[in-house]
Amino acid sequence: RSVYGIASHEFFHTIVPLGVHSEEIEHYDFNAPRMSRHLWLYEGMTEYFAIHMPVKQGRQTVDDFLGVLREKIRLMHKFTDEVPLTTLSQQAMERQDEYYNFYLKGTLFCMGLDIALRERSKGKYGVVRLVQDLQRQYGPGKPFKDEELFAAIERLTGPDVGAFLQRYLNEAGALPLGTWLAKAGIALNDQGEPIPMQKPTKEQRQLRTWWLGR
């Protein structure tokens, strides 16, 4: 990872988890720690912001962004798909060998969530807006209850998003990256690497513009 990428990731930690977090983070007990189930948010979303911002703001090409995704996908396959991310999060102290996967699978999940939110809102609402809404609801001194976050997100978005969280965070299994990326005109080649489709549809081009800014 570049110095810029690391610095961006750490900067976005001022938003997540410093600005939005559960009671487990707010009242962390170093003597008897209770781990939150939401490292996908604290690390995965933070890393997604760090890699998505450069391409969205025109500081990076789409090909460069796909190169970042390619490396995350490659590394993700070194980790288990047999344990849900929420469970791994609660077991983070015991499963430190799996912790880095929150920067990989956690980030790629947040990418899929961003694509899904932008598709259903015709580009008007993505994960940035979602985190901003969560900040308004759970700002400094107002931590959320760990088990209630999914319901809070569902109230802000809809039952389909609640089902999305349940399926890909609370259940084990591989992420359907090919399906998610195809919606934005990006295919996975035979090696599982993301590449632009040669002839994307009008709808695919539109969603990619909403998602990546071009």
CSV table of C-alpha atoms in Angstrom, one decimal:
chain,number,residue,atom,x,y,z
A,1,ARG,CA,0.0,0.0,0.0
A,2,SER,CA,1.2,3.5,-0.8
A,3,VAL,CA,1.9,6.2,1.8
A,4,TYR,CA,-1.0,8.1,0.3
A,5,GLY,CA,-3.3,5.0,0.7
A,6,ILE,CA,-2.3,4.5,4.3
A,7,ALA,CA,-2.7,8.2,5.2
A,8,SER,CA,-6.1,8.2,3.5
A,9,HIS,CA,-7.2,5.2,5.5
A,10,GLU,CA,-6.1,6.7,8.7
A,11,PHE,CA,-7.8,10.0,7.9
A,12,PHE,CA,-11.1,8.3,7.2
A,13,HIS,CA,-10.9,6.7,10.7
A,14,THR,CA,-11.9,10.2,12.0
A,15,ILE,CA,-15.3,9.3,10.4
A,16,VAL,CA,-15.4,5.6,11.1
A,17,PRO,CA,-15.1,4.5,13.9
A,18,LEU,CA,-14.4,7.8,15.7
A,19,GLY,CA,-17.6,9.4,14.4
A,20,VAL,CA,-19.8,6.3,14.3
A,21,HIS,CA,-19.4,3.3,16.5
A,22,SER,CA,-21.0,0.8,18.9
A,23,GLU,CA,-21.1,0.7,22.7
A,24,GLU,CA,-18.3,-1.9,22.6
A,25,ILE,CA,-16.0,0.8,21.1
A,26,GLU,CA,-17.3,3.7,23.2
A,27,HIS,CA,-16.9,1.8,26.5
A,28,TYR,CA,-13.9,-0.4,25.5
A,29,ASP,CA,-12.6,-2.4,28.5
A,30,PHE,CA,-9.0,-3.4,28.0
A,31,ASN,CA,-9.2,-5.8,30.9
A,32,ALA,CA,-12.3,-7.6,29.7
A,33,PRO,CA,-12.8,-6.6,26.0
A,34,ARG,CA,-16.1,-7.2,24.3
A,35,MET,CA,-15.5,-7.1,20.5
A,36,SER,CA,-18.0,-5.5,18.2
A,37,ARG,CA,-19.3,-7.5,15.2
A,38,HIS,CA,-18.8,-4.5,12.9
A,39,LEU,CA,-15.2,-4.5,11.9
A,40,TRP,CA,-16.5,-4.7,8.3
A,41,LEU,CA,-17.6,-1.1,9.0
A,42,TYR,CA,-14.7,0.2,11.1
A,43,GLU,CA,-12.0,-1.2,8.8
A,44,GLY,CA,-13.7,-2.3,5.6
A,45,MET,CA,-15.7,0.9,5.0
A,46,THR,CA,-12.7,3.0,6.0
A,47,GLU,CA,-10.5,1.2,3.4
A,48,TYR,CA,-13.3,1.5,0.8
A,49,PHE,CA,-13.5,5.2,1.3
A,50,ALA,CA,-9.7,5.4,0.9
A,51,ILE,CA,-9.6,3.5,-2.4
A,52,HIS,CA,-12.8,4.9,-3.9
A,53,MET,CA,-12.2,8.6,-3.3
A,54,PRO,CA,-9.3,9.0,-5.7
A,55,VAL,CA,-11.2,7.5,-8.7
A,56,LYS,CA,-14.5,9.2,-7.8
A,57,GLN,CA,-12.7,12.6,-7.6
A,58,GLY,CA,-10.8,12.1,-10.9
A,59,ARG,CA,-7.4,11.7,-9.3
A,60,GLN,CA,-7.1,8.2,-10.5
A,61,THR,CA,-8.1,6.3,-13.7
A,62,VAL,CA,-10.7,3.6,-13.7
A,63,ASP,CA,-8.0,1.1,-14.8
A,64,ASP,CA,-5.9,2.2,-11.7
A,65,PHE,CA,-8.9,1.6,-9.5
A,66,LEU,CA,-9.5,-1.8,-11.0
A,67,GLY,CA,-5.9,-2.7,-10.3
A,68,VAL,CA,-6.4,-2.0,-6.6
A,69,LEU,CA,-9.5,-4.2,-6.7
A,70,ARG,CA,-7.6,-6.9,-8.5
A,71,GLU,CA,-5.0,-7.1,-5.8
A,72,LYS,CA,-7.6,-7.1,-3.0
A,73,ILE,CA,-9.5,-9.9,-4.7
A,74,ARG,CA,-6.2,-11.9,-5.2
A,75,LEU,CA,-5.3,-11.5,-1.5
A,76,MET,CA,-8.9,-12.2,-0.3
A,77,HIS,CA,-8.7,-15.7,-1.6
A,78,LYS,CA,-6.0,-16.5,0.9
A,79,PHE,CA,-8.5,-16.2,3.7
A,80,THR,CA,-11.5,-18.2,4.8
A,81,ASP,CA,-15.0,-17.9,3.4
A,82,GLU,CA,-16.3,-20.4,6.0
A,83,VAL,CA,-17.0,-17.9,8.8
A,84,PRO,CA,-19.3,-14.8,8.5
A,85,LEU,CA,-17.5,-11.5,8.8
A,86,THR,CA,-19.6,-10.5,11.8
A,87,THR,CA,-18.5,-13.7,13.6
A,88,LEU,CA,-14.9,-13.1,12.7
A,89,SER,CA,-15.2,-9.6,14.0
A,90,GLN,CA,-16.4,-10.8,17.4
A,91,GLN,CA,-13.5,-13.4,17.4
A,92,ALA,CA,-10.9,-10.8,16.3
A,93,MET,CA,-8.7,-11.4,19.4
A,94,GLU,CA,-8.6,-15.1,18.8
A,95,ARG,CA,-8.5,-15.0,15.0
A,96,GLN,CA,-5.8,-12.4,14.4
A,97,ASP,CA,-4.6,-14.5,11.4
A,98,GLU,CA,-7.9,-13.5,9.7
A,99,TYR,CA,-7.9,-9.8,10.7
A,100,TYR,CA,-6.4,-8.5,7.5
A,101,ASN,CA,-9.4,-9.9,5.6
A,102,PHE,CA,-11.5,-6.9,6.9
A,103,TYR,CA,-9.3,-4.8,4.6
A,104,LEU,CA,-10.0,-7.2,1.7
A,105,LYS,CA,-13.4,-8.9,1.9
A,106,GLY,CA,-14.8,-6.2,4.2
A,107,THR,CA,-13.8,-3.6,1.7
A,108,LEU,CA,-15.2,-5.5,-1.3
A,109,PHE,CA,-18.4,-6.0,0.6
A,110,CYS,CA,-18.7,-2.3,1.1
A,111,MET,CA,-18.1,-1.9,-2.7
A,112,GLY,CA,-21.0,-4.2,-3.4
A,113,LEU,CA,-23.2,-2.3,-0.9
A,114,ASP,CA,-22.2,1.0,-2.6
A,115,ILE,CA,-23.1,-0.3,-6.0
A,116,ALA,CA,-26.4,-1.7,-4.7
A,117,LEU,CA,-27.4,1.6,-3.0
A,118,ARG,CA,-26.5,3.6,-6.1
A,119,GLU,CA,-28.5,1.3,-8.4
A,120,ARG,CA,-31.6,1.4,-6.2
A,121,SER,CA,-31.4,5.2,-5.8
A,122,LYS,CA,-30.4,6.1,-9.4
A,123,GLY,CA,-27.1,7.4,-8.2
A,124,LYS,CA,-28.5,9.7,-5.5
A,125,TYR,CA,-27.5,7.6,-2.4
A,126,GLY,CA,-24.3,5.5,-1.7
A,127,VAL,CA,-22.3,4.5,1.3
A,128,VAL,CA,-21.0,8.0,1.9
A,129,ARG,CA,-24.5,9.3,2.4
A,130,LEU,CA,-25.3,6.2,4.5
A,131,VAL,CA,-22.4,6.9,6.9
A,132,GLN,CA,-23.4,10.6,7.0
A,133,ASP,CA,-26.9,9.6,8.0
A,134,LEU,CA,-25.5,7.2,10.7
A,135,GLN,CA,-23.3,10.0,12.0
A,136,ARG,CA,-26.4,12.2,12.4
A,137,GLN,CA,-28.1,9.5,14.3
A,138,TYR,CA,-25.1,8.2,16.3
A,139,GLY,CA,-22.7,11.1,16.7
A,140,PRO,CA,-20.2,11.7,19.5
A,141,GLY,CA,-21.4,10.3,22.8
A,142,LYS,CA,-24.3,8.4,21.1
A,143,PRO,CA,-23.0,4.9,20.3
A,144,PHE,CA,-25.3,2.4,18.7
A,145,LYS,CA,-26.1,-1.0,20.2
A,146,ASP,CA,-24.1,-3.5,18.3
A,147,GLU,CA,-27.0,-5.8,17.6
A,148,GLU,CA,-29.2,-3.0,16.3
A,149,LEU,CA,-27.0,-1.5,13.5
A,150,PHE,CA,-28.5,-3.6,10.7
A,151,ALA,CA,-32.0,-2.5,11.7
A,152,ALA,CA,-30.9,1.1,11.8
A,153,ILE,CA,-29.4,0.8,8.3
A,154,GLU,CA,-32.6,-0.9,7.1
A,155,ARG,CA,-34.7,2.0,8.4
A,156,LEU,CA,-32.5,4.4,6.4
A,157,THR,CA,-32.5,2.4,3.2
A,158,GLY,CA,-35.0,-0.4,2.9
A,159,PRO,CA,-35.7,-4.1,3.6
A,160,ASP,CA,-33.8,-5.2,0.6
A,161,VAL,CA,-30.6,-3.6,2.0
A,162,GLY,CA,-31.3,-5.3,5.3
A,163,ALA,CA,-31.4,-8.6,3.5
A,164,PHE,CA,-28.2,-7.7,1.7
A,165,LEU,CA,-26.4,-7.1,5.1
A,166,GLN,CA,-27.8,-10.4,6.5
A,167,ARG,CA,-26.8,-12.4,3.5
A,168,TYR,CA,-23.2,-11.2,3.0
A,169,LEU,CA,-22.2,-10.3,6.6
A,170,ASN,CA,-24.1,-12.6,8.9
A,171,GLU,CA,-23.8,-15.7,6.6
A,172,ALA,CA,-20.7,-17.4,5.4
A,173,GLY,CA,-19.7,-17.8,1.8
A,174,ALA,CA,-18.0,-16.1,-1.1
A,175,LEU,CA,-19.1,-12.6,-2.3
A,176,PRO,CA,-20.8,-12.5,-5.7
A,177,LEU,CA,-18.3,-10.0,-7.1
A,178,GLY,CA,-18.9,-10.9,-10.7
A,179,THR,CA,-22.6,-10.1,-10.3
A,180,TRP,CA,-22.0,-6.9,-8.5
A,181,LEU,CA,-19.4,-5.6,-10.9
A,182,ALA,CA,-21.3,-6.6,-14.0
A,183,LYS,CA,-24.1,-4.2,-13.0
A,184,ALA,CA,-21.5,-1.4,-13.6
A,185,GLY,CA,-20.1,-2.8,-16.8
A,186,ILE,CA,-17.1,-4.6,-15.3
A,187,ALA,CA,-16.4,-8.3,-15.9
A,188,LEU,CA,-14.2,-10.8,-14.2
A,189,ASN,CA,-11.8,-12.6,-16.6
A,190,ASP,CA,-10.8,-16.2,-16.4
A,191,GLN,CA,-8.4,-15.4,-13.6
A,192,GLY,CA,-11.1,-13.6,-11.6
A,193,GLU,CA,-9.6,-10.2,-12.3
A,194,PRO,CA,-11.9,-7.2,-12.9
A,195,ILE,CA,-11.8,-5.7,-16.4
A,196,PRO,CA,-14.1,-3.2,-18.3
A,197,MET,CA,-16.7,-4.8,-20.5
A,198,GLN,CA,-16.0,-4.1,-24.2
A,199,LYS,CA,-19.7,-3.4,-24.9
A,200,PRO,CA,-21.5,-2.4,-21.7
A,201,THR,CA,-25.2,-1.5,-22.0
A,202,LYS,CA,-26.5,2.1,-21.5
A,203,GLU,CA,-27.7,1.1,-18.0
A,204,GLN,CA,-24.3,-0.4,-17.1
A,205,ARG,CA,-22.5,2.7,-18.2
A,206,GLN,CA,-24.9,4.9,-16.2
A,207,LEU,CA,-24.4,2.9,-13.0
A,208,ARG,CA,-20.6,3.0,-13.5
A,209,THR,CA,-20.8,6.8,-13.8
A,210,TRP,CA,-22.9,7.1,-10.7
A,211,TRP,CA,-20.4,4.8,-8.9
A,212,LEU,CA,-17.0,5.9,-10.2
A,213,GLY,CA,-17.8,9.3,-11.7
A,214,ARG,CA,-17.1,8.4,-15.3
